[in-house]
């Protein structure tokens, strides 16, 4: 196993184990409460409108939108870590098929591994006090993933 | 610690060890079952369920002018049930396929994980059993509910899902430990070509898979950029006028709000489904490219099934996207493409069984 393969496969397995553990923690301690909060906020929006209090109705709908965004970020972080870790492992196994030198391959592996780890982290951070850092992280990380993958396709085509 | 030197060909044949066979057959069955379940869910449950959610929400809006708060809460309680029904089925579908993918990858990586044969066997069976129980228990959450549960917020099906998820995570960390231990010990090259032959089929699947993954990422980036750009309609921009129009009994405007909300939900669901299905099909094609040399078919048959899988993998997300302009026609294209992938997957599984049987007979 080359150094680039080790980086991709070990990072992939680490991310898989971590995102599974995160999924279990989230399902046990957060998901149910978040979903109930979403439902109650939206229902309260309609109930307050029925009472004629449109300001309270809008406030409840704002709360619904905020909880909904939080839920989306948490589920997306879990799902993206899972999917990107699979991509890392698959690319790690196929890495010998790419027409890149050892040094280029090593750089490509680091770009892919860091992007796969940091992109979902950026998504997750967007729901907390570090939302701006989260947004800043997602841009280079998603760019790194896309460019890294295009480099893989180019490496495959060159070899073929 | 035991390495794999005592396991002949285990690095070049992911079916050489018993544990590798457990992972491969378990993984392929999970992927095929997860995809079949997704097709059935999309055809018979998803659309009627969405219609029921819309009807209940509209019924709740009709109670706003009357000030019937209890009636509104009752309708939203029903919507919660419909959403749970849909959410658990989507999760069962995606988790079955994902753990299937992971099982296939673990089969390939076994020769590089320095674990004792007992630990290796324990992990393989624990992973496979939990991988089957996880989607089944997620599916059961909606039906079991809180029956006989001592807790007010979590039912037994959820407990089982969490337990199996935790055990799967434990297996992954054991594998990580094994791979870390063996990082310098096993110097043999890690390859993605197993067995002999099938180069043409493998190339079709490899290139198709990489291109699909690149397209899936670009699609995701483009969709996220569109959402952030401010040109996309926000859910709140529909919901706030909806409650105002409901309170004022402006039925024409309310009907327009519900039409807008239906469109909003449809666009969101289709875009997310297209993005995830492009990526999942990409991974599947890459995984299938690894095992073409182990399928007991001639070159022409291998290439035919590879082409069928690649065409199905491309047209599945295309069909999902075509649901926006063409509705049912798009669904038919997506479901047909899904069936083509399932059939090619089962054909490859049959070829793997045949190869495994003949290898067992020889030994």
Coordinates of C-alpha atoms in Angstrom, one line a residue:
Chain A
X1 CA 0.0 0.0 0.0
X2 CA 1.5 3.4 -1.0
X3 CA 1.6 6.4 1.2
X4 CA -1.2 8.1 -0.8
X5 CA -3.3 5.0 -0.5
X6 CA -2.7 4.9 3.3
X7 CA -3.8 8.6 3.7
X8 CA -7.0 8.0 1.7
X9 CA -8.0 4.7 3.2
X10 CA -7.1 5.4 6.9
X11 CA -8.9 8.8 6.7
X12 CA -11.9 7.2 5.0
X13 CA -12.2 4.5 7.7
X14 CA -11.7 7.1 10.5
X15 CA -14.4 9.4 9.0
X16 CA -16.8 6.4 8.6
X17 CA -16.4 5.3 12.2
X18 CA -16.7 8.9 13.4
X19 CA -19.8 9.7 11.4
X20 CA -21.5 6.5 12.5
X21 CA -20.8 7.4 16.2
X22 CA -22.0 10.9 15.4
X23 CA -25.2 9.5 13.9
X24 CA -25.9 7.3 17.0
X25 CA -25.3 10.3 19.3
X26 CA -27.5 12.5 17.2
X27 CA -30.4 10.0 16.9
X28 CA -30.3 9.4 20.7
X29 CA -29.9 12.9 22.0
X30 CA -30.8 15.5 19.4
X31 CA -32.8 14.4 16.3
X32 CA -36.1 13.6 18.1
X33 CA -36.1 16.9 20.0
X34 CA -35.2 18.8 16.8
X35 CA -38.0 17.2 14.8
X36 CA -40.6 17.8 17.5
X37 CA -39.3 21.5 17.8
X38 CA -39.8 21.9 14.0
X39 CA -43.3 20.5 14.1
X40 CA -44.4 22.5 17.1
X41 CA -43.0 25.7 15.7
X42 CA -44.9 25.4 12.4
X43 CA -48.1 24.3 14.1
X44 CA -47.8 27.2 16.6
X45 CA -47.4 29.6 13.6
X46 CA -50.9 28.5 12.3
X47 CA -52.4 28.4 15.8
X48 CA -51.2 32.0 16.6
X49 CA -52.7 33.1 13.3
X50 CA -56.0 31.4 14.3
X51 CA -55.9 33.5 17.5
X52 CA -55.3 36.6 15.4
X53 CA -51.8 37.3 16.6
X54 CA -49.9 37.6 13.4
X55 CA -46.6 38.9 15.0
X56 CA -46.5 35.7 17.2
X57 CA -47.3 33.6 14.1
X58 CA -44.4 35.1 12.2
X59 CA -42.1 34.6 15.1
X60 CA -43.1 30.9 15.4
X61 CA -42.5 30.5 11.7
X62 CA -39.1 32.1 12.0
X63 CA -38.3 29.7 14.8
X64 CA -39.4 26.8 12.5
X65 CA -37.0 28.1 9.8
X66 CA -34.1 28.3 12.2
X67 CA -34.7 24.7 13.6
X68 CA -35.2 23.4 10.1
X69 CA -31.8 24.9 9.0
X70 CA -30.2 23.3 12.0
X71 CA -31.7 19.9 11.2
X72 CA -30.6 20.2 7.6
X73 CA -27.0 21.0 8.5
X74 CA -26.8 18.1 11.0
X75 CA -28.2 15.5 8.6
X76 CA -26.1 16.9 5.7
X77 CA -22.9 16.7 7.8
X78 CA -23.6 13.1 8.8
X79 CA -24.5 12.1 5.2
X80 CA -21.6 13.9 3.6
X81 CA -19.1 12.5 5.9
X82 CA -20.4 9.0 5.2
X83 CA -20.5 9.5 1.4
X84 CA -17.1 11.3 1.2
X85 CA -15.4 8.6 3.3
X86 CA -16.6 6.0 0.9
X87 CA -15.2 8.0 -2.0
X88 CA -11.8 8.3 -0.2
X89 CA -11.6 4.5 0.4
X90 CA -12.7 3.7 -3.2
X91 CA -10.2 6.2 -4.6
X92 CA -7.5 4.8 -2.3
X93 CA -8.0 1.3 -3.6
X94 CA -8.0 2.5 -7.2
X95 CA -5.1 4.9 -6.8
X96 CA -2.6 2.7 -8.7
X97 CA -4.6 3.3 -11.8
X98 CA -3.9 7.0 -11.9
X99 CA -1.1 8.4 -14.1
X100 CA 0.3 10.7 -11.4
X101 CA 3.8 10.6 -9.9
X102 CA 4.3 9.6 -6.3
X103 CA 4.7 13.2 -5.2
X104 CA 1.7 14.4 -7.2
X105 CA -0.4 11.5 -5.9
X106 CA 0.6 12.3 -2.3
X107 CA -0.5 15.9 -2.7
X108 CA -3.8 14.8 -4.4
X109 CA -4.5 12.4 -1.5
X110 CA -4.0 15.1 1.1
X111 CA -6.3 17.5 -0.8
X112 CA -9.0 14.9 -1.0
X113 CA -8.6 13.7 2.6
X114 CA -8.6 17.2 4.1
X115 CA -11.5 18.3 1.8
X116 CA -13.6 15.3 2.8
X117 CA -13.0 15.9 6.5
X118 CA -13.5 19.7 6.5
X119 CA -16.4 20.1 4.2
X120 CA -19.0 18.4 6.4
X121 CA -17.4 20.0 9.5
X122 CA -17.9 23.4 7.8
X123 CA -21.6 22.5 7.2
X124 CA -22.0 21.5 10.9
X125 CA -20.3 24.6 12.2
X126 CA -22.8 26.8 10.4
X127 CA -25.4 26.1 13.1
X128 CA -23.4 27.3 16.0
X129 CA -21.5 30.5 17.1
X130 CA -18.7 29.7 14.6
X131 CA -21.1 30.0 11.6
X132 CA -18.8 32.3 9.7
X133 CA -15.9 30.0 10.1
X134 CA -18.1 27.2 8.9
X135 CA -19.1 29.1 5.8
X136 CA -15.4 29.9 5.1
X137 CA -14.5 26.2 5.5
X138 CA -17.1 24.9 3.1
X139 CA -15.9 26.9 0.1
X140 CA -12.3 25.7 -0.2
X141 CA -13.2 22.2 1.0
X142 CA -15.9 21.7 -1.7
X143 CA -13.6 23.2 -4.3
X144 CA -10.8 20.8 -3.1
X145 CA -13.2 17.9 -3.5
X146 CA -14.4 18.8 -7.0
X147 CA -10.9 19.7 -8.3
X148 CA -9.4 16.6 -6.6
X149 CA -12.0 14.4 -8.3
X150 CA -11.4 16.0 -11.7
X151 CA -7.7 15.3 -11.2
X152 CA -8.6 11.7 -10.5
X153 CA -10.6 11.5 -13.7
X154 CA -7.8 13.2 -15.7
X155 CA -5.3 10.7 -14.2
X156 CA -7.5 7.8 -15.2
X157 CA -7.9 9.1 -18.8
X158 CA -4.2 9.8 -19.1
X159 CA -3.4 6.2 -18.0
X160 CA -6.0 4.8 -20.4
Chain B
X1 CA -1.5 -10.5 15.6
X2 CA -2.0 -12.5 12.5
X3 CA -1.5 -11.2 9.1
X4 CA -2.8 -12.7 5.9
X5 CA 0.2 -14.7 4.7
X6 CA -1.6 -17.8 5.7
X7 CA -4.5 -16.9 3.5
X8 CA -3.4 -17.6 -0.1
X9 CA -4.6 -15.1 -2.7
X10 CA -6.5 -13.0 -0.2
X11 CA -4.9 -9.8 -1.5
X12 CA -5.8 -10.5 -5.1
X13 CA -9.1 -12.2 -4.5
X14 CA -11.6 -10.6 -2.1
X15 CA -13.5 -13.9 -2.0
X16 CA -10.4 -15.9 -0.9
X17 CA -11.2 -15.7 2.9
X18 CA -14.4 -16.8 4.6
X19 CA -14.7 -13.4 6.2
X20 CA -14.3 -11.7 2.8
X21 CA -17.2 -13.8 1.4
X22 CA -19.4 -12.8 4.3
X23 CA -18.7 -9.1 3.6
X24 CA -19.1 -9.4 -0.2
X25 CA -22.4 -11.5 -0.3
X26 CA -23.9 -9.5 2.6
X27 CA -22.9 -6.3 1.0
X28 CA -24.3 -7.1 -2.4
X29 CA -27.6 -8.4 -0.9
X30 CA -27.9 -5.2 1.1
X31 CA -27.3 -3.0 -1.9
X32 CA -29.8 -4.9 -4.1
X33 CA -32.4 -5.1 -1.3
X34 CA -32.0 -1.4 -0.5
X35 CA -32.4 -0.4 -4.1
X36 CA -35.5 -2.6 -4.5
X37 CA -37.0 -1.1 -1.4
X38 CA -36.3 2.4 -2.7
X39 CA -38.1 1.6 -6.0
X40 CA -41.1 0.2 -4.2
X41 CA -41.1 3.1 -1.8
X42 CA -40.9 5.7 -4.6
X43 CA -43.7 4.0 -6.6
X44 CA -46.3 3.1 -3.9
X45 CA -45.6 5.2 -0.8
X46 CA -43.8 8.5 -1.5
X47 CA -46.3 10.3 -3.7
X48 CA -49.5 9.3 -1.8
X49 CA -47.7 10.2 1.4
X50 CA -46.8 13.7 0.1
X51 CA -50.4 14.2 -1.0
X52 CA -51.6 13.3 2.5
X53 CA -49.2 15.9 4.0
X54 CA -50.5 18.6 1.6
X55 CA -54.1 17.7 2.4
X56 CA -53.6 17.8 6.1
X57 CA -51.8 21.1 5.9
X58 CA -54.6 22.6 3.7
X59 CA -57.2 21.3 6.2
X60 CA -55.3 23.0 9.0
X61 CA -55.2 26.3 7.1
X62 CA -59.0 26.1 6.7
X63 CA -59.4 26.1 10.5
X64 CA -57.4 29.3 11.0
X65 CA -60.3 31.7 10.3
X66 CA -62.5 29.7 12.7
X67 CA -59.9 30.0 15.5
X68 CA -59.9 26.2 16.0
X69 CA -56.5 25.8 17.6
X70 CA -57.2 22.2 18.7
X71 CA -58.2 21.2 15.2
X72 CA -55.0 22.8 13.8
X73 CA -52.8 21.0 16.3
X74 CA -54.5 17.7 15.5
X75 CA -53.8 18.1 11.8
X76 CA -50.2 19.0 12.4
X77 CA -50.0 15.9 14.7
X78 CA -51.1 13.8 11.7
X79 CA -48.5 15.6 9.5
X80 CA -45.8 14.6 12.0
X81 CA -46.9 10.9 11.6
X82 CA -46.7 11.2 7.8
X83 CA -43.3 12.8 7.9
X84 CA -42.0 10.1 10.2
X85 CA -43.4 7.4 7.9
X86 CA -41.6 9.0 4.9
X87 CA -38.4 9.8 6.8
X88 CA -37.8 6.4 8.2
X89 CA -38.3 4.8 4.8
X90 CA -35.9 7.1 3.1
X91 CA -33.4 6.4 6.0
X92 CA -33.9 2.6 5.7
X93 CA -33.3 2.8 2.0
X94 CA -30.1 4.9 2.2
X95 CA -28.6 3.1 5.2
X96 CA -29.1 -0.3 3.6
X97 CA -27.2 0.8 0.5
X98 CA -24.5 2.6 2.4
X99 CA -23.7 -0.2 4.8
X100 CA -23.7 -2.5 1.7
X101 CA -21.0 -0.4 0.1
X102 CA -19.0 -0.4 3.3
X103 CA -19.2 -4.2 3.5
X104 CA -17.7 -4.5 0.0
X105 CA -14.9 -2.1 0.8
X106 CA -14.1 -4.0 4.1
X107 CA -13.9 -7.2 2.0
X108 CA -11.2 -5.7 -0.2
X109 CA -9.3 -4.2 2.7
X110 CA -9.2 -7.4 4.9
X111 CA -5.7 -8.5 3.8
X112 CA -4.3 -5.1 5.0
X113 CA -6.0 -5.2 8.4
X114 CA -3.7 -6.9 11.0
X115 CA -6.2 -8.6 13.2
X116 CA -6.3 -12.1 14.6
X117 CA -8.5 -14.5 12.7
X118 CA -11.0 -14.7 15.6
X119 CA -11.3 -10.9 15.7
X120 CA -11.6 -10.8 11.9
X121 CA -14.4 -13.4 11.9
X122 CA -16.2 -11.7 14.8
X123 CA -16.1 -8.3 13.1
X124 CA -17.3 -9.7 9.8
X125 CA -20.3 -11.4 11.3
X126 CA -21.1 -8.6 13.7
X127 CA -20.9 -6.1 10.9
X128 CA -23.1 -8.1 8.6
X129 CA -25.8 -8.9 11.2
X130 CA -25.9 -5.3 12.4
X131 CA -25.9 -4.0 8.7
X132 CA -29.1 -6.0 8.1
X133 CA -30.7 -5.1 11.4
X134 CA -30.0 -1.3 11.1
X135 CA -32.3 -0.6 8.1
X136 CA -34.9 -3.1 9.4
X137 CA -35.1 -1.4 12.8
X138 CA -35.1 2.1 11.2
X139 CA -38.1 0.8 9.0
X140 CA -39.9 -0.4 12.1
X141 CA -39.6 2.9 14.1
X142 CA -42.8 4.2 12.5
X143 CA -44.8 1.0 13.2
X144 CA -43.4 0.1 16.7
X145 CA -43.6 3.7 18.0
X146 CA -43.5 3.9 21.8
X147 CA -45.1 0.5 22.4
X148 CA -43.8 -1.1 25.7
X149 CA -41.1 1.5 25.9
X150 CA -40.2 2.7 29.3
X151 CA -39.0 6.0 27.8
X152 CA -41.3 8.9 26.7
X153 CA -39.2 9.9 23.8
X154 CA -37.7 6.8 22.2
X155 CA -39.1 3.4 21.2
X156 CA -37.6 -0.1 21.0
X157 CA -37.0 0.1 17.3
X158 CA -35.0 3.3 17.7
X159 CA -33.1 1.7 20.5
X160 CA -32.2 -1.3 18.3
X161 CA -31.2 1.1 15.4
X162 CA -28.9 3.0 17.7
X163 CA -27.4 -0.1 19.2
X164 CA -26.7 -1.6 15.8
X165 CA -25.3 1.8 14.6
X166 CA -23.0 1.9 17.6
X167 CA -21.8 -1.7 17.0
X168 CA -21.1 -0.8 13.3
X169 CA -19.0 2.2 14.5
X170 CA -17.2 -0.1 16.8
X171 CA -16.3 -2.5 14.0
X172 CA -15.0 0.4 11.9
X173 CA -12.7 1.5 14.7
X174 CA -11.4 -2.1 15.1
X175 CA -10.8 -2.1 11.4
X176 CA -9.0 1.2 11.6
X177 CA -6.8 -0.2 14.4
X178 CA -6.0 -3.2 12.3
X179 CA -5.2 -1.1 9.2
X180 CA -3.0 1.2 11.3
X181 CA -1.2 -1.7 12.8
X182 CA -0.5 -3.1 9.4
X183 CA 0.4 0.2 7.7
X184 CA 4.1 -0.8 7.3
X185 CA 3.9 -4.6 7.8
X186 CA 2.2 -5.6 4.6
X187 CA 4.2 -4.3 1.7
X188 CA 2.2 -6.0 -1.1
X189 CA 0.5 -3.6 -3.5
X190 CA -3.1 -2.8 -2.9
X191 CA -4.9 -3.4 -6.1
X192 CA -8.4 -2.9 -7.5
X193 CA -8.1 -5.7 -10.1
X194 CA -9.2 -9.0 -8.8
X195 CA -9.2 -12.3 -10.6
X196 CA -8.5 -12.3 -14.4
X197 CA -10.3 -11.0 -17.4
X198 CA -13.1 -8.4 -17.5
X199 CA -10.8 -5.5 -18.3
X200 CA -13.3 -4.0 -20.8
X201 CA -16.2 -4.2 -18.4
X202 CA -14.0 -2.9 -15.5
X203 CA -12.9 0.2 -17.6
X204 CA -16.5 1.0 -18.5
X205 CA -17.5 0.9 -14.8
X206 CA -14.5 2.8 -13.6
X207 CA -14.7 5.7 -16.0
X208 CA -18.5 5.8 -15.7
X209 CA -18.3 5.9 -11.9
X210 CA -15.6 8.6 -11.7
X211 CA -17.5 10.8 -14.2
X212 CA -20.8 10.3 -12.3
X213 CA -19.0 11.3 -9.0
X214 CA -17.5 14.4 -10.6
X215 CA -21.0 15.3 -12.0
X216 CA -22.6 14.7 -8.6
X217 CA -20.2 17.0 -6.8
X218 CA -20.5 19.7 -9.4
X219 CA -24.3 19.4 -9.2
X220 CA -24.2 19.7 -5.4
X221 CA -21.9 22.8 -5.5
X222 CA -24.1 24.4 -8.2
X223 CA -27.3 23.7 -6.1
X224 CA -25.8 25.0 -2.9
X225 CA -24.5 28.2 -4.7
X226 CA -28.0 28.7 -6.1
X227 CA -29.6 28.4 -2.7
X228 CA -27.1 30.8 -1.2
X229 CA -27.4 33.3 -4.1
X230 CA -30.7 34.7 -2.9
X231 CA -32.5 34.0 -6.1
X232 CA -34.0 30.7 -4.7
X233 CA -37.4 31.1 -3.0
X234 CA -37.1 30.5 0.8
X235 CA -39.7 28.4 2.6
X236 CA -40.5 31.3 4.9
X237 CA -41.4 33.5 1.9
X238 CA -44.3 31.0 1.2
X239 CA -45.3 30.1 4.8
X240 CA -45.7 33.7 6.1
X241 CA -48.2 34.8 3.4
X242 CA -49.9 31.4 3.7
X243 CA -50.9 32.0 7.4
X244 CA -51.9 35.6 6.6
X245 CA -54.1 34.6 3.7
X246 CA -55.6 31.8 5.8
X247 CA -56.4 34.2 8.6
X248 CA -58.0 36.6 6.1
X249 CA -60.0 33.8 4.4
X250 CA -58.5 34.8 1.0
X251 CA -59.0 31.4 -0.6
X252 CA -57.6 32.2 -4.1
X253 CA -54.4 33.5 -2.6
X254 CA -54.2 30.6 -0.2
X255 CA -54.6 28.1 -3.0
X256 CA -51.8 29.9 -4.8
X257 CA -49.6 29.7 -1.7
X258 CA -50.2 25.9 -1.4
X259 CA -49.4 25.5 -5.1
X260 CA -46.1 27.4 -4.5
X261 CA -45.4 25.3 -1.4
X262 CA -46.0 22.1 -3.3
X263 CA -43.6 23.2 -6.0
X264 CA -41.0 24.3 -3.4
X265 CA -41.1 20.9 -1.7
X266 CA -41.0 19.1 -5.1
X267 CA -37.9 21.1 -6.3
X268 CA -36.1 20.6 -3.0
X269 CA -36.8 16.8 -2.9
X270 CA -35.9 16.2 -6.5
X271 CA -32.7 18.2 -6.4
X272 CA -31.5 16.5 -3.2
X273 CA -32.5 13.1 -4.6
X274 CA -30.7 13.7 -7.9
X275 CA -27.5 14.8 -6.2
X276 CA -27.4 11.8 -3.8
X277 CA -28.4 9.3 -6.5
X278 CA -25.6 10.5 -8.9
X279 CA -23.0 10.1 -6.2
X280 CA -24.4 6.7 -5.0
X281 CA -24.5 5.3 -8.5
X282 CA -20.9 6.6 -9.1
X283 CA -19.7 4.7 -6.0
X284 CA -21.6 1.6 -7.0
X285 CA -20.1 1.5 -10.5
X286 CA -16.6 1.9 -9.0
X287 CA -17.2 -0.9 -6.6
X288 CA -18.5 -3.2 -9.3
X289 CA -15.4 -2.4 -11.5
X290 CA -13.2 -4.0 -8.8
X291 CA -14.9 -7.5 -9.0
X292 CA -15.3 -7.9 -12.8
X293 CA -12.4 -10.4 -13.0
X294 CA -14.2 -12.6 -10.4
X295 CA -17.4 -13.0 -12.3
X296 CA -17.8 -16.4 -13.9
X297 CA -19.1 -15.1 -17.3
X298 CA -17.5 -14.6 -20.7
X299 CA -16.1 -11.2 -21.7
X300 CA -19.2 -10.3 -23.8
X301 CA -21.6 -11.1 -21.0
X302 CA -19.5 -9.2 -18.4
X303 CA -19.3 -6.2 -20.7
X304 CA -23.1 -6.4 -21.4
X305 CA -24.0 -6.3 -17.7
X306 CA -21.4 -3.6 -17.0
X307 CA -23.0 -1.4 -19.8
X308 CA -26.5 -2.2 -18.4
X309 CA -25.4 -1.1 -14.9
X310 CA -23.7 2.1 -16.3
X311 CA -26.7 3.1 -18.4
X312 CA -29.1 2.4 -15.5
X313 CA -26.8 4.4 -13.2
X314 CA -26.9 7.4 -15.5
X315 CA -30.6 7.3 -16.3
X316 CA -31.7 6.9 -12.7
X317 CA -30.8 10.5 -11.7
X318 CA -31.7 11.8 -15.1
X319 CA -35.2 10.3 -14.6
X320 CA -35.5 11.9 -11.2
X321 CA -34.6 15.3 -12.7
X322 CA -37.1 14.8 -15.5
X323 CA -39.9 14.6 -12.9
X324 CA -39.7 18.4 -12.7
X325 CA -40.9 19.0 -16.3
X326 CA -42.6 15.7 -17.1
X327 CA -43.9 14.4 -13.7
X328 CA -44.9 10.7 -13.9
X329 CA -42.9 10.1 -17.1
X330 CA -39.7 11.0 -15.2
X331 CA -40.7 8.7 -12.4
X332 CA -41.2 5.8 -14.8
X333 CA -37.7 6.5 -16.4
X334 CA -36.1 6.6 -12.9
X335 CA -37.8 3.4 -11.7
X336 CA -37.0 1.5 -14.9
X337 CA -33.4 2.6 -14.7
X338 CA -33.3 1.5 -11.0
X339 CA -34.6 -1.9 -12.0
X340 CA -32.0 -2.2 -14.7
X341 CA -29.3 -1.5 -12.1
X342 CA -30.8 -4.1 -9.7
X343 CA -31.0 -6.7 -12.4
X344 CA -27.4 -6.2 -13.5
X345 CA -26.4 -6.3 -9.9
X346 CA -28.2 -9.6 -9.3
X347 CA -26.6 -11.0 -12.5
X348 CA -23.2 -10.1 -11.3
X349 CA -24.0 -11.6 -7.9
X350 CA -25.0 -14.8 -9.6
X351 CA -21.6 -14.8 -11.5
X352 CA -19.8 -14.2 -8.2
X353 CA -21.6 -17.1 -6.6
X354 CA -20.7 -19.3 -9.5
X355 CA -17.1 -18.3 -9.2
X356 CA -17.1 -18.8 -5.5
X357 CA -18.7 -22.2 -5.9
X358 CA -16.2 -23.4 -8.4
X359 CA -13.3 -22.1 -6.3
X360 CA -14.7 -23.9 -3.3
X361 CA -15.0 -27.1 -5.4
X362 CA -11.4 -26.9 -6.6
X363 CA -10.1 -26.4 -3.0

